[in-house]
Amino acid sequence: MQVSCPNNVKIYNLSAGKSLPEWLSDRKRRALLKKNIDIRRRIELIQDFDMPGVSTSIKVTNDGQYILATGIYKPRVKCFDVKNLSLKFERCFDSEAIAFEILSDDYSKLIFLCCDRSIQFHVAHGKYYILRVPRFGRDMKYHYPSCDIFVVGR
């Protein structure tokens, strides 16, 4: 990262500095990290880590490898891979997601509470099942010991 200050305005250049080639093996990459201070101080950013409208909630999976974020207009969920610093997948909904829970250690089992009185179950390949609840939901929590979903409604 390079910082310049023309006219007393700080400008941060995140792409300046040394970077590691992608074709390096992990062993050589670790050796370079030990030797070079500039490479150790570099900043790595996740590509496409944004939402077109507003992001309503962000959660990290239990294994720490994936970040999931929901947003509005167009209602969607994005999954980011922390290891590869990239977007894993993006799925759009028919209605806005109010809350969501991650059921597995990775992104393979997800539940979304939507504002159209539905609960969507998602697996790794996409939408699995939609359940309609009798009242509009405000929040939901998953109880791991009993495998129950508690939905709070109005």
mmCIF file of C-alpha atoms in Angstrom:
data_model
loop_
_atom_site.group_PDB
_atom_site.id
_atom_site.type_symbol
_atom_site.label_atom_id
_atom_site.label_comp_id
_atom_site.label_asym_id
_atom_site.label_seq_id
_atom_site.Cartn_x
_atom_site.Cartn_y
_atom_site.Cartn_z
ATOM 1 C CA MET A 1 0.000 0.000 0.000
ATOM 2 C CA GLN A 2 1.302 3.419 -0.924
ATOM 3 C CA VAL A 3 0.150 6.658 0.741
ATOM 4 C CA SER A 4 0.555 10.017 -0.955
ATOM 5 C CA CYS A 5 -0.595 13.391 0.348
ATOM 6 C CA PRO A 6 -0.993 16.018 -2.430
ATOM 7 C CA ASN A 7 -2.680 19.239 -1.209
ATOM 8 C CA ASN A 8 -3.086 17.730 2.288
ATOM 9 C CA VAL A 9 -5.447 15.016 0.988
ATOM 10 C CA LYS A 10 -4.393 11.445 1.730
ATOM 11 C CA ILE A 11 -4.648 9.042 -1.192
ATOM 12 C CA TYR A 12 -4.240 5.321 -0.523
ATOM 13 C CA ASN A 13 -3.068 3.214 -3.473
ATOM 14 C CA LEU A 14 -3.920 -0.366 -2.540
ATOM 15 C CA SER A 15 -2.557 -1.899 -5.730
ATOM 16 C CA ALA A 16 0.935 -0.434 -5.347
ATOM 17 C CA GLY A 17 3.679 -2.600 -3.955
ATOM 18 C CA LYS A 18 4.900 -6.113 -4.455
ATOM 19 C CA SER A 19 2.550 -9.000 -5.112
ATOM 20 C CA LEU A 20 3.097 -12.722 -5.230
ATOM 21 C CA PRO A 21 2.592 -14.593 -8.502
ATOM 22 C CA GLU A 22 -0.292 -17.054 -8.449
ATOM 23 C CA TRP A 23 1.773 -19.884 -9.937
ATOM 24 C CA LEU A 24 4.043 -20.128 -6.851
ATOM 25 C CA SER A 25 3.703 -23.214 -4.711
ATOM 26 C CA ASP A 26 2.641 -22.834 -1.079
ATOM 27 C CA ARG A 27 6.105 -23.768 0.131
ATOM 28 C CA LYS A 28 7.813 -21.030 -1.916
ATOM 29 C CA ARG A 29 5.095 -18.560 -0.970
ATOM 30 C CA ARG A 30 5.724 -19.154 2.758
ATOM 31 C CA ALA A 31 9.479 -18.800 2.242
ATOM 32 C CA LEU A 32 9.026 -15.442 0.522
ATOM 33 C CA LEU A 33 6.693 -14.255 3.273
ATOM 34 C CA LYS A 34 9.356 -15.012 5.892
ATOM 35 C CA LYS A 35 12.101 -13.150 4.011
ATOM 36 C CA ASN A 36 10.447 -10.046 2.557
ATOM 37 C CA ILE A 37 8.851 -7.448 4.844
ATOM 38 C CA ASP A 38 7.061 -5.639 1.985
ATOM 39 C CA ILE A 39 5.256 -8.817 0.979
ATOM 40 C CA ARG A 40 4.205 -9.466 4.585
ATOM 41 C CA ARG A 41 2.685 -5.978 4.870
ATOM 42 C CA ARG A 42 0.640 -6.166 1.692
ATOM 43 C CA ILE A 43 -3.149 -5.968 1.725
ATOM 44 C CA GLU A 44 -5.232 -8.544 -0.107
ATOM 45 C CA LEU A 45 -8.788 -7.633 -1.067
ATOM 46 C CA ILE A 46 -11.707 -9.880 -1.942
ATOM 47 C CA GLN A 47 -12.784 -9.239 -5.528
ATOM 48 C CA ASP A 48 -16.396 -8.024 -6.080
ATOM 49 C CA PHE A 49 -16.954 -7.603 -2.323
ATOM 50 C CA ASP A 50 -19.864 -5.245 -2.796
ATOM 51 C CA MET A 51 -23.633 -5.156 -3.038
ATOM 52 C CA PRO A 52 -25.512 -3.169 -5.721
ATOM 53 C CA GLY A 53 -27.973 -1.745 -3.204
ATOM 54 C CA VAL A 54 -27.872 -2.160 0.550
ATOM 55 C CA SER A 55 -26.424 -5.129 2.418
ATOM 56 C CA THR A 56 -28.737 -6.212 5.243
ATOM 57 C CA SER A 57 -26.673 -8.891 6.990
ATOM 58 C CA ILE A 58 -23.270 -10.518 6.812
ATOM 59 C CA LYS A 59 -22.205 -13.817 8.397
ATOM 60 C CA VAL A 60 -19.067 -15.955 8.362
ATOM 61 C CA THR A 61 -19.267 -19.741 8.187
ATOM 62 C CA ASN A 62 -18.029 -21.829 11.120
ATOM 63 C CA ASP A 63 -14.924 -22.957 9.235
ATOM 64 C CA GLY A 64 -14.060 -19.300 8.498
ATOM 65 C CA GLN A 65 -13.573 -19.913 4.789
ATOM 66 C CA TYR A 66 -16.740 -18.262 3.424
ATOM 67 C CA ILE A 67 -18.511 -14.940 3.993
ATOM 68 C CA LEU A 68 -22.216 -14.734 3.147
ATOM 69 C CA ALA A 69 -24.000 -11.415 2.635
ATOM 70 C CA THR A 70 -27.627 -10.649 1.807
ATOM 71 C CA GLY A 71 -28.800 -7.496 0.094
ATOM 72 C CA ILE A 72 -31.847 -5.733 -1.262
ATOM 73 C CA TYR A 73 -32.752 -4.503 -4.719
ATOM 74 C CA LYS A 74 -32.465 -6.989 -6.412
ATOM 75 C CA PRO A 75 -32.800 -9.293 -3.370
ATOM 76 C CA ARG A 76 -29.799 -11.604 -3.375
ATOM 77 C CA VAL A 77 -27.208 -13.528 -1.421
ATOM 78 C CA LYS A 78 -23.511 -13.516 -2.263
ATOM 79 C CA CYS A 79 -20.955 -16.020 -1.028
ATOM 80 C CA PHE A 80 -17.313 -14.966 -0.949
ATOM 81 C CA ASP A 81 -14.399 -17.384 -0.705
ATOM 82 C CA VAL A 82 -11.803 -16.011 1.741
ATOM 83 C CA LYS A 83 -9.059 -18.414 0.681
ATOM 84 C CA ASN A 84 -9.237 -17.479 -3.016
ATOM 85 C CA LEU A 85 -10.363 -13.863 -2.342
ATOM 86 C CA SER A 86 -13.187 -14.168 -4.852
ATOM 87 C CA LEU A 87 -16.941 -14.444 -5.293
ATOM 88 C CA LYS A 88 -18.031 -18.089 -4.955
ATOM 89 C CA PHE A 89 -21.650 -17.676 -6.082
ATOM 90 C CA GLU A 90 -24.564 -15.270 -6.192
ATOM 91 C CA ARG A 91 -28.254 -16.173 -5.984
ATOM 92 C CA CYS A 92 -31.247 -13.885 -6.429
ATOM 93 C CA PHE A 93 -34.561 -14.140 -4.558
ATOM 94 C CA ASP A 94 -38.133 -13.179 -5.383
ATOM 95 C CA SER A 95 -38.403 -11.180 -2.146
ATOM 96 C CA GLU A 96 -36.058 -9.600 0.375
ATOM 97 C CA ALA A 97 -34.313 -11.842 2.921
ATOM 98 C CA ILE A 98 -34.963 -10.616 6.469
ATOM 99 C CA ALA A 99 -32.696 -13.090 8.239
ATOM 100 C CA PHE A 100 -30.650 -16.150 7.422
ATOM 101 C CA GLU A 101 -28.855 -18.953 9.204
ATOM 102 C CA ILE A 102 -25.932 -21.155 8.193
ATOM 103 C CA LEU A 103 -26.666 -24.762 9.172
ATOM 104 C CA SER A 104 -23.403 -26.421 8.116
ATOM 105 C CA ASP A 105 -19.743 -25.594 8.629
ATOM 106 C CA ASP A 106 -19.512 -24.330 5.051
ATOM 107 C CA TYR A 107 -22.077 -22.772 2.686
ATOM 108 C CA SER A 108 -23.765 -26.068 1.750
ATOM 109 C CA LYS A 109 -26.887 -25.691 3.980
ATOM 110 C CA LEU A 110 -28.607 -22.319 4.389
ATOM 111 C CA ILE A 111 -32.017 -21.068 5.538
ATOM 112 C CA PHE A 112 -33.491 -17.700 4.529
ATOM 113 C CA LEU A 113 -36.501 -15.978 6.109
ATOM 114 C CA CYS A 114 -38.069 -13.796 3.426
ATOM 115 C CA CYS A 115 -40.489 -10.882 3.747
ATOM 116 C CA ASP A 116 -43.155 -12.662 1.655
ATOM 117 C CA ARG A 117 -43.854 -15.097 4.563
ATOM 118 C CA SER A 118 -41.632 -17.829 3.184
ATOM 119 C CA ILE A 119 -38.631 -19.754 4.454
ATOM 120 C CA GLN A 120 -36.227 -20.931 1.765
ATOM 121 C CA PHE A 121 -33.931 -23.880 2.272
ATOM 122 C CA HIS A 122 -30.799 -23.822 0.119
ATOM 123 C CA VAL A 123 -28.158 -26.468 -0.474
ATOM 124 C CA ALA A 124 -24.837 -26.220 -2.331
ATOM 125 C CA HIS A 125 -26.358 -26.431 -5.817
ATOM 126 C CA GLY A 126 -29.259 -24.004 -5.209
ATOM 127 C CA LYS A 127 -32.770 -23.698 -3.807
ATOM 128 C CA TYR A 128 -34.051 -26.936 -2.257
ATOM 129 C CA TYR A 129 -37.451 -26.205 -0.670
ATOM 130 C CA ILE A 130 -39.768 -23.276 0.124
ATOM 131 C CA LEU A 131 -41.996 -23.304 3.202
ATOM 132 C CA ARG A 132 -44.759 -20.786 3.793
ATOM 133 C CA VAL A 133 -45.325 -19.551 7.369
ATOM 134 C CA PRO A 134 -48.709 -18.254 8.618
ATOM 135 C CA ARG A 135 -47.458 -14.815 9.755
ATOM 136 C CA PHE A 136 -44.822 -12.354 8.622
ATOM 137 C CA GLY A 137 -41.519 -13.229 10.245
ATOM 138 C CA ARG A 138 -39.184 -10.807 11.992
ATOM 139 C CA ASP A 139 -36.291 -13.059 12.913
ATOM 140 C CA MET A 140 -35.298 -16.703 13.189
ATOM 141 C CA LYS A 141 -32.727 -18.792 14.996
ATOM 142 C CA TYR A 142 -31.594 -22.370 14.558
ATOM 143 C CA HIS A 143 -31.292 -24.565 17.660
ATOM 144 C CA TYR A 144 -28.440 -26.997 16.916
ATOM 145 C CA PRO A 145 -29.037 -29.640 19.646
ATOM 146 C CA SER A 146 -32.657 -30.252 18.651
ATOM 147 C CA CYS A 147 -32.422 -29.228 14.949
ATOM 148 C CA ASP A 148 -35.351 -26.807 15.337
ATOM 149 C CA ILE A 149 -35.904 -23.501 13.605
ATOM 150 C CA PHE A 150 -37.584 -20.853 15.749
ATOM 151 C CA VAL A 151 -39.328 -18.128 13.747
ATOM 152 C CA VAL A 152 -40.608 -14.995 15.506
ATOM 153 C CA GLY A 153 -43.624 -13.400 13.842
ATOM 154 C CA ARG A 154 -45.875 -10.422 14.258
#
